[in-house]
XYZ file of C-alpha atoms in Angstrom:
359
model
C -0.001 0.008 0.011
C 1.365 3.415 -0.937
C 2.257 5.710 1.949
C 0.558 9.051 2.231
C 2.930 11.916 1.363
C 4.191 13.926 4.318
C 3.294 17.659 3.928
C 5.797 20.228 4.967
C 4.650 23.634 6.327
C 7.349 26.316 6.491
C 7.086 29.355 8.837
C 9.130 32.368 8.090
C 9.160 35.785 9.711
C 11.615 38.256 11.139
C 13.170 37.942 14.526
C 10.644 38.082 17.313
C 7.641 38.016 15.043
C 6.159 35.132 17.157
C 6.683 32.150 14.910
C 7.161 29.665 17.799
C 4.101 30.993 19.647
C 1.898 30.571 16.606
C 3.175 27.059 15.922
C 2.650 25.990 19.522
C -0.885 27.448 19.463
C -1.802 25.146 16.614
C -0.869 21.894 18.401
C -3.721 21.744 21.007
C -6.213 22.131 18.157
C -5.056 19.056 16.270
C -6.392 15.526 16.826
C -4.613 13.754 19.663
C -3.248 11.067 17.315
C -1.933 13.544 14.775
C 1.905 13.414 14.852
C 3.821 16.630 14.130
C 7.604 16.983 14.122
C 9.179 20.454 14.303
C 12.473 21.292 12.602
C 13.865 24.640 13.932
C 16.696 26.828 12.662
C 18.078 29.570 14.824
C 20.970 31.899 15.249
C 23.477 31.279 17.967
C 24.239 28.079 19.901
C 21.722 28.181 22.785
C 18.729 25.923 22.396
C 15.794 27.969 23.564
C 12.600 27.546 21.550
C 13.202 23.828 21.130
C 13.083 23.519 24.993
C 9.664 25.331 24.860
C 8.544 23.036 22.031
C 9.579 19.916 23.970
C 6.970 20.840 26.620
C 4.233 20.567 23.950
C 2.540 17.683 22.227
C 5.042 17.466 19.384
C 6.195 14.028 18.471
C 9.802 15.260 18.124
C 11.862 18.446 17.900
C 15.030 18.879 15.860
C 17.070 22.098 15.928
C 19.739 23.363 13.475
C 21.860 26.060 15.107
C 24.780 28.457 14.311
C 23.622 29.716 10.963
C 20.829 29.952 8.463
C 19.827 26.822 6.587
C 18.953 28.743 3.476
C 22.546 29.783 2.917
C 25.354 29.043 5.404
C 23.844 25.700 6.388
C 22.375 24.865 2.939
C 21.866 21.148 2.637
C 21.378 20.462 6.339
C 17.600 21.036 6.080
C 17.284 18.343 3.416
C 19.306 15.880 5.476
C 17.239 16.675 8.563
C 13.903 16.296 6.773
C 14.961 12.848 5.427
C 16.015 11.791 8.953
C 12.686 12.934 10.349
C 10.841 11.014 7.637
C 12.714 7.865 8.247
C 12.725 7.888 12.026
C 9.248 9.272 12.872
C 7.071 9.092 9.790
C 4.942 11.978 11.093
C 1.576 13.266 9.713
C 3.240 16.620 9.135
C 6.606 18.385 9.415
C 6.736 21.996 10.450
C 9.870 23.957 9.615
C 10.496 27.093 11.604
C 13.142 29.197 9.943
C 15.572 31.670 11.360
C 14.629 35.341 11.251
C 16.684 36.060 8.192
C 15.749 32.972 6.095
C 14.937 33.663 2.465
C 11.824 31.608 1.678
C 12.478 31.020 -2.018
C 15.664 29.131 -1.210
C 13.845 26.928 1.276
C 11.055 26.276 -1.278
C 13.638 25.357 -3.847
C 15.256 22.788 -1.469
C 11.961 21.236 -0.591
C 10.874 21.049 -4.278
C 14.141 19.201 -4.912
C 13.238 16.809 -2.150
C 9.822 16.263 -3.723
C 11.513 15.013 -6.895
C 14.120 12.999 -5.052
C 11.540 11.244 -2.822
C 8.978 10.978 -5.564
C 6.594 13.255 -3.648
C 6.929 11.356 -0.373
C 7.925 14.718 1.160
C 5.883 17.578 -0.254
C 5.744 21.335 0.239
C 2.330 22.252 1.561
C 2.782 25.948 2.296
C 5.132 28.776 3.292
C 3.570 30.927 5.972
C 4.980 34.362 6.968
C 4.433 35.702 10.452
C 4.333 39.524 10.656
C 4.855 41.500 13.890
C 2.148 44.187 13.641
C 3.835 46.374 16.187
C 7.336 46.485 14.752
C 7.185 45.485 11.038
C 7.451 49.028 9.801
C 10.659 49.459 11.798
C 12.549 46.317 10.863
C 11.292 46.203 7.283
C 13.251 49.416 6.604
C 16.592 47.738 7.465
C 15.807 44.185 6.197
C 15.342 43.326 2.532
C 14.677 39.760 3.653
C 11.691 40.854 5.803
C 10.189 42.455 2.748
C 10.867 39.297 0.705
C 9.327 37.063 3.417
C 6.125 39.137 3.124
C 6.242 38.985 -0.676
C 7.090 35.297 -1.236
C 4.561 33.360 0.812
C 1.242 31.497 0.611
C -0.215 33.147 3.671
C 0.605 36.175 5.875
C -0.277 35.921 9.632
C -0.498 39.281 11.357
C 0.626 38.684 14.884
C 0.591 40.978 17.976
C -2.168 43.130 16.458
C -3.598 43.555 19.982
C -0.633 45.928 20.683
C -1.603 48.467 17.932
C -4.518 50.691 17.198
C -7.063 49.898 14.486
C -5.696 52.759 12.395
C -2.129 51.503 12.684
C -3.350 48.003 11.737
C -5.082 49.398 8.633
C -1.930 51.210 7.637
C 0.087 48.035 8.066
C -2.357 45.977 5.921
C -2.314 48.677 3.189
C 1.473 48.500 3.209
C 1.492 44.716 3.115
C -0.857 44.954 0.116
C 1.714 47.012 -1.732
C 4.243 44.278 -1.123
C 1.826 41.451 -1.812
C -1.695 42.057 -2.912
C -2.597 38.444 -3.857
C -1.678 36.576 -0.674
C -4.373 36.165 2.016
C -3.743 37.996 5.270
C -5.123 36.681 8.564
C -5.047 38.360 11.973
C -3.955 36.056 14.769
C -6.258 35.842 17.798
C -3.718 36.781 20.364
C -1.984 33.785 21.963
C -4.728 31.607 20.502
C -3.163 32.011 17.035
C -5.240 30.695 14.145
C -7.065 27.506 13.266
C -4.967 24.796 11.643
C -7.517 24.409 8.867
C -6.551 27.866 7.628
C -2.942 26.957 7.205
C -2.798 23.264 6.466
C -3.657 21.747 3.032
C -2.838 24.861 0.966
C -0.884 22.862 -1.664
C 1.583 25.629 -2.417
C 2.364 26.560 -5.977
C 5.531 28.401 -4.963
C 8.699 27.451 -6.831
C 6.979 25.110 -9.298
C 9.112 26.957 -11.824
C 12.459 28.627 -11.466
C 11.318 31.774 -9.696
C 14.114 32.173 -7.169
C 15.389 35.678 -6.528
C 18.859 36.332 -5.162
C 18.949 38.456 -2.027
C 22.102 38.883 0.067
C 20.871 38.806 3.658
C 23.984 37.389 5.316
C 24.915 40.654 6.985
C 21.514 41.778 8.238
C 21.743 40.174 11.621
C 24.604 40.034 14.080
C 24.591 37.801 17.140
C 26.489 37.625 20.424
C 26.409 35.095 23.293
C 26.274 36.138 26.959
C 26.982 33.606 29.680
C 27.550 33.466 33.380
C 28.946 30.087 34.403
C 30.102 27.536 31.966
C 29.938 28.815 28.356
C 27.358 27.141 26.069
C 28.613 24.186 24.026
C 27.936 24.780 20.336
C 25.143 22.569 19.019
C 24.240 21.682 15.421
C 20.989 19.827 15.703
C 19.238 16.969 17.435
C 15.959 15.233 17.621
C 14.020 14.617 20.840
C 11.196 12.066 20.735
C 8.340 12.239 23.254
C 7.932 8.803 24.663
C 6.300 9.021 28.142
C 8.298 6.056 29.308
C 11.671 7.759 29.080
C 10.900 11.462 28.569
C 12.125 13.712 31.363
C 10.752 16.984 29.956
C 8.318 19.038 32.022
C 4.937 19.574 30.413
C 4.309 22.729 32.360
C 4.021 25.924 30.257
C 3.135 28.256 33.089
C 4.528 31.704 32.669
C 6.522 33.668 35.195
C 3.907 36.388 35.273
C 1.175 33.892 36.293
C 3.261 32.373 39.075
C 5.327 35.172 40.688
C 6.161 33.015 43.705
C 6.754 29.699 41.956
C 9.950 27.712 42.385
C 11.670 29.663 45.168
C 15.423 29.337 45.168
C 15.606 27.623 48.549
C 13.170 24.837 47.511
C 14.950 24.237 44.167
C 18.390 23.889 45.712
C 19.791 26.961 43.995
C 22.447 28.711 46.037
C 21.919 32.440 46.416
C 25.361 32.985 44.807
C 24.165 31.020 41.756
C 21.267 33.110 40.451
C 20.621 36.509 38.916
C 18.501 38.822 40.984
C 15.040 39.465 39.491
C 15.365 43.261 39.850
C 18.813 43.251 38.216
C 17.489 41.184 35.316
C 14.468 43.459 34.716
C 16.545 46.614 34.908
C 19.060 45.188 32.409
C 16.349 44.214 29.934
C 14.584 47.557 30.264
C 17.819 49.322 29.196
C 17.882 47.626 25.786
C 16.969 49.664 22.697
C 14.558 47.980 20.336
C 15.935 50.071 17.522
C 19.170 48.200 17.459
C 18.501 45.003 19.478
C 15.682 42.941 18.067
C 15.851 39.664 20.022
C 17.324 38.186 23.225
C 16.605 34.604 24.032
C 18.077 32.001 26.375
C 18.098 30.703 29.882
C 18.386 32.447 33.325
C 18.283 31.283 36.844
C 16.639 33.753 39.246
C 15.936 33.419 42.948
C 12.586 31.893 41.851
C 13.998 29.131 39.623
C 14.973 28.239 36.110
C 13.394 30.319 33.264
C 13.400 30.564 29.524
C 13.730 34.236 28.516
C 12.230 35.512 25.259
C 12.694 39.212 24.634
C 11.625 40.830 21.387
C 11.448 44.560 20.618
C 11.046 45.644 24.225
C 8.540 42.941 25.307
C 9.561 39.736 27.053
C 8.285 36.576 28.659
C 9.856 34.432 31.367
C 8.629 30.828 31.255
C 9.197 28.306 33.991
C 11.600 25.632 32.858
C 12.045 22.488 34.849
C 14.252 20.058 32.898
C 16.425 17.551 34.575
C 19.086 17.989 31.969
C 19.337 21.756 32.757
C 21.259 22.483 35.968
C 23.125 25.373 37.598
C 26.486 23.916 36.562
C 25.598 24.730 32.931
C 25.342 28.455 33.712
C 23.183 30.970 35.537
C 22.815 33.043 32.340
C 22.954 31.774 28.806
C 21.625 34.263 26.248
C 21.851 34.942 22.549
C 21.553 38.647 21.628
C 20.528 39.473 17.986
C 20.183 42.762 16.242
C 21.582 45.354 13.823
C 25.061 44.555 12.577
C 27.665 46.849 14.111
C 25.598 47.530 17.216
C 25.112 44.193 18.883
C 28.429 43.474 20.521
C 28.599 46.957 22.049
C 25.116 46.626 23.537
C 25.600 42.943 24.536
C 28.798 43.906 26.427
C 26.827 46.406 28.482
C 24.074 43.817 29.070
C 26.697 41.263 30.153
C 28.198 43.682 32.650
C 24.802 44.432 34.136
C 24.211 40.686 34.592
C 27.731 40.048 35.893
C 28.251 37.845 32.941
C 30.786 37.410 30.089
C 30.510 38.069 26.361
C 31.639 35.465 23.887
């Protein structure tokens, strides 16, 4: 009996647009027996979003770090997709790109895989997530951000609750100048959108040679901040969720909802081995969203282990309780991303405020 082809949905969007949140919002809406594997690509060498994803109902998570898989790491995506197919045979593969990924190159690679696998792996859609609050700012400095909005099957307008109706109308008008044919859907806050709107689109992108060359290698600069042992560079791994041997926490409670959760004394964290909450908040508030677009990583405060996600002045701290993560691996492990030429100077000041080091 012939196997059903595995559809691939690719999510693009600039740094901090909310791709991970949108993807994770889809999962609870799917049938319980529907198996999804996530392949992530991110700048830096600190696994952050994959740790959040492991706390979801995903069948597996694989992450490709230290570069962009549409250029520097070209070829690694195809290898990873084949490994996912052979190991997990999921109902769907979701690819979450780095913030500077050029979608046409990714579509080209997947179309090649379609031919090589005789349509066993198949491009279903490229989805672009737009940050309604900050798109006008980062689009000015990023040709790739404009290309992501132009070369896509669907545009999801995220974070619209943070802007006025007039500002949203202006944004949509501007998006229509970039791409007037592609549907545009407003996300329902953290509820995201319904999977039926995104799955089964049967993309027609790159059915012919329509690739456009855009040099985006120099758009984003990164720096790593650590306190404790420096992060060990990673290049990708898969994590399968089998309840018999999985040690991941399935709690997704946020720091804001549990301000007194996981006190340091009960978690065994020495007071010398955490970053003070007030110090952390003051350091983050000093960052300029004009030059720093994204900060993500792990921190240990007096209230426990947290995953930090900072984007354009807004941030979340999510409780993280993984037995593989311990204080010997570092009190602070952060990747700072932003405008080239500005990141290391700002990251050095942030590191000093956190009593950390810059790598």
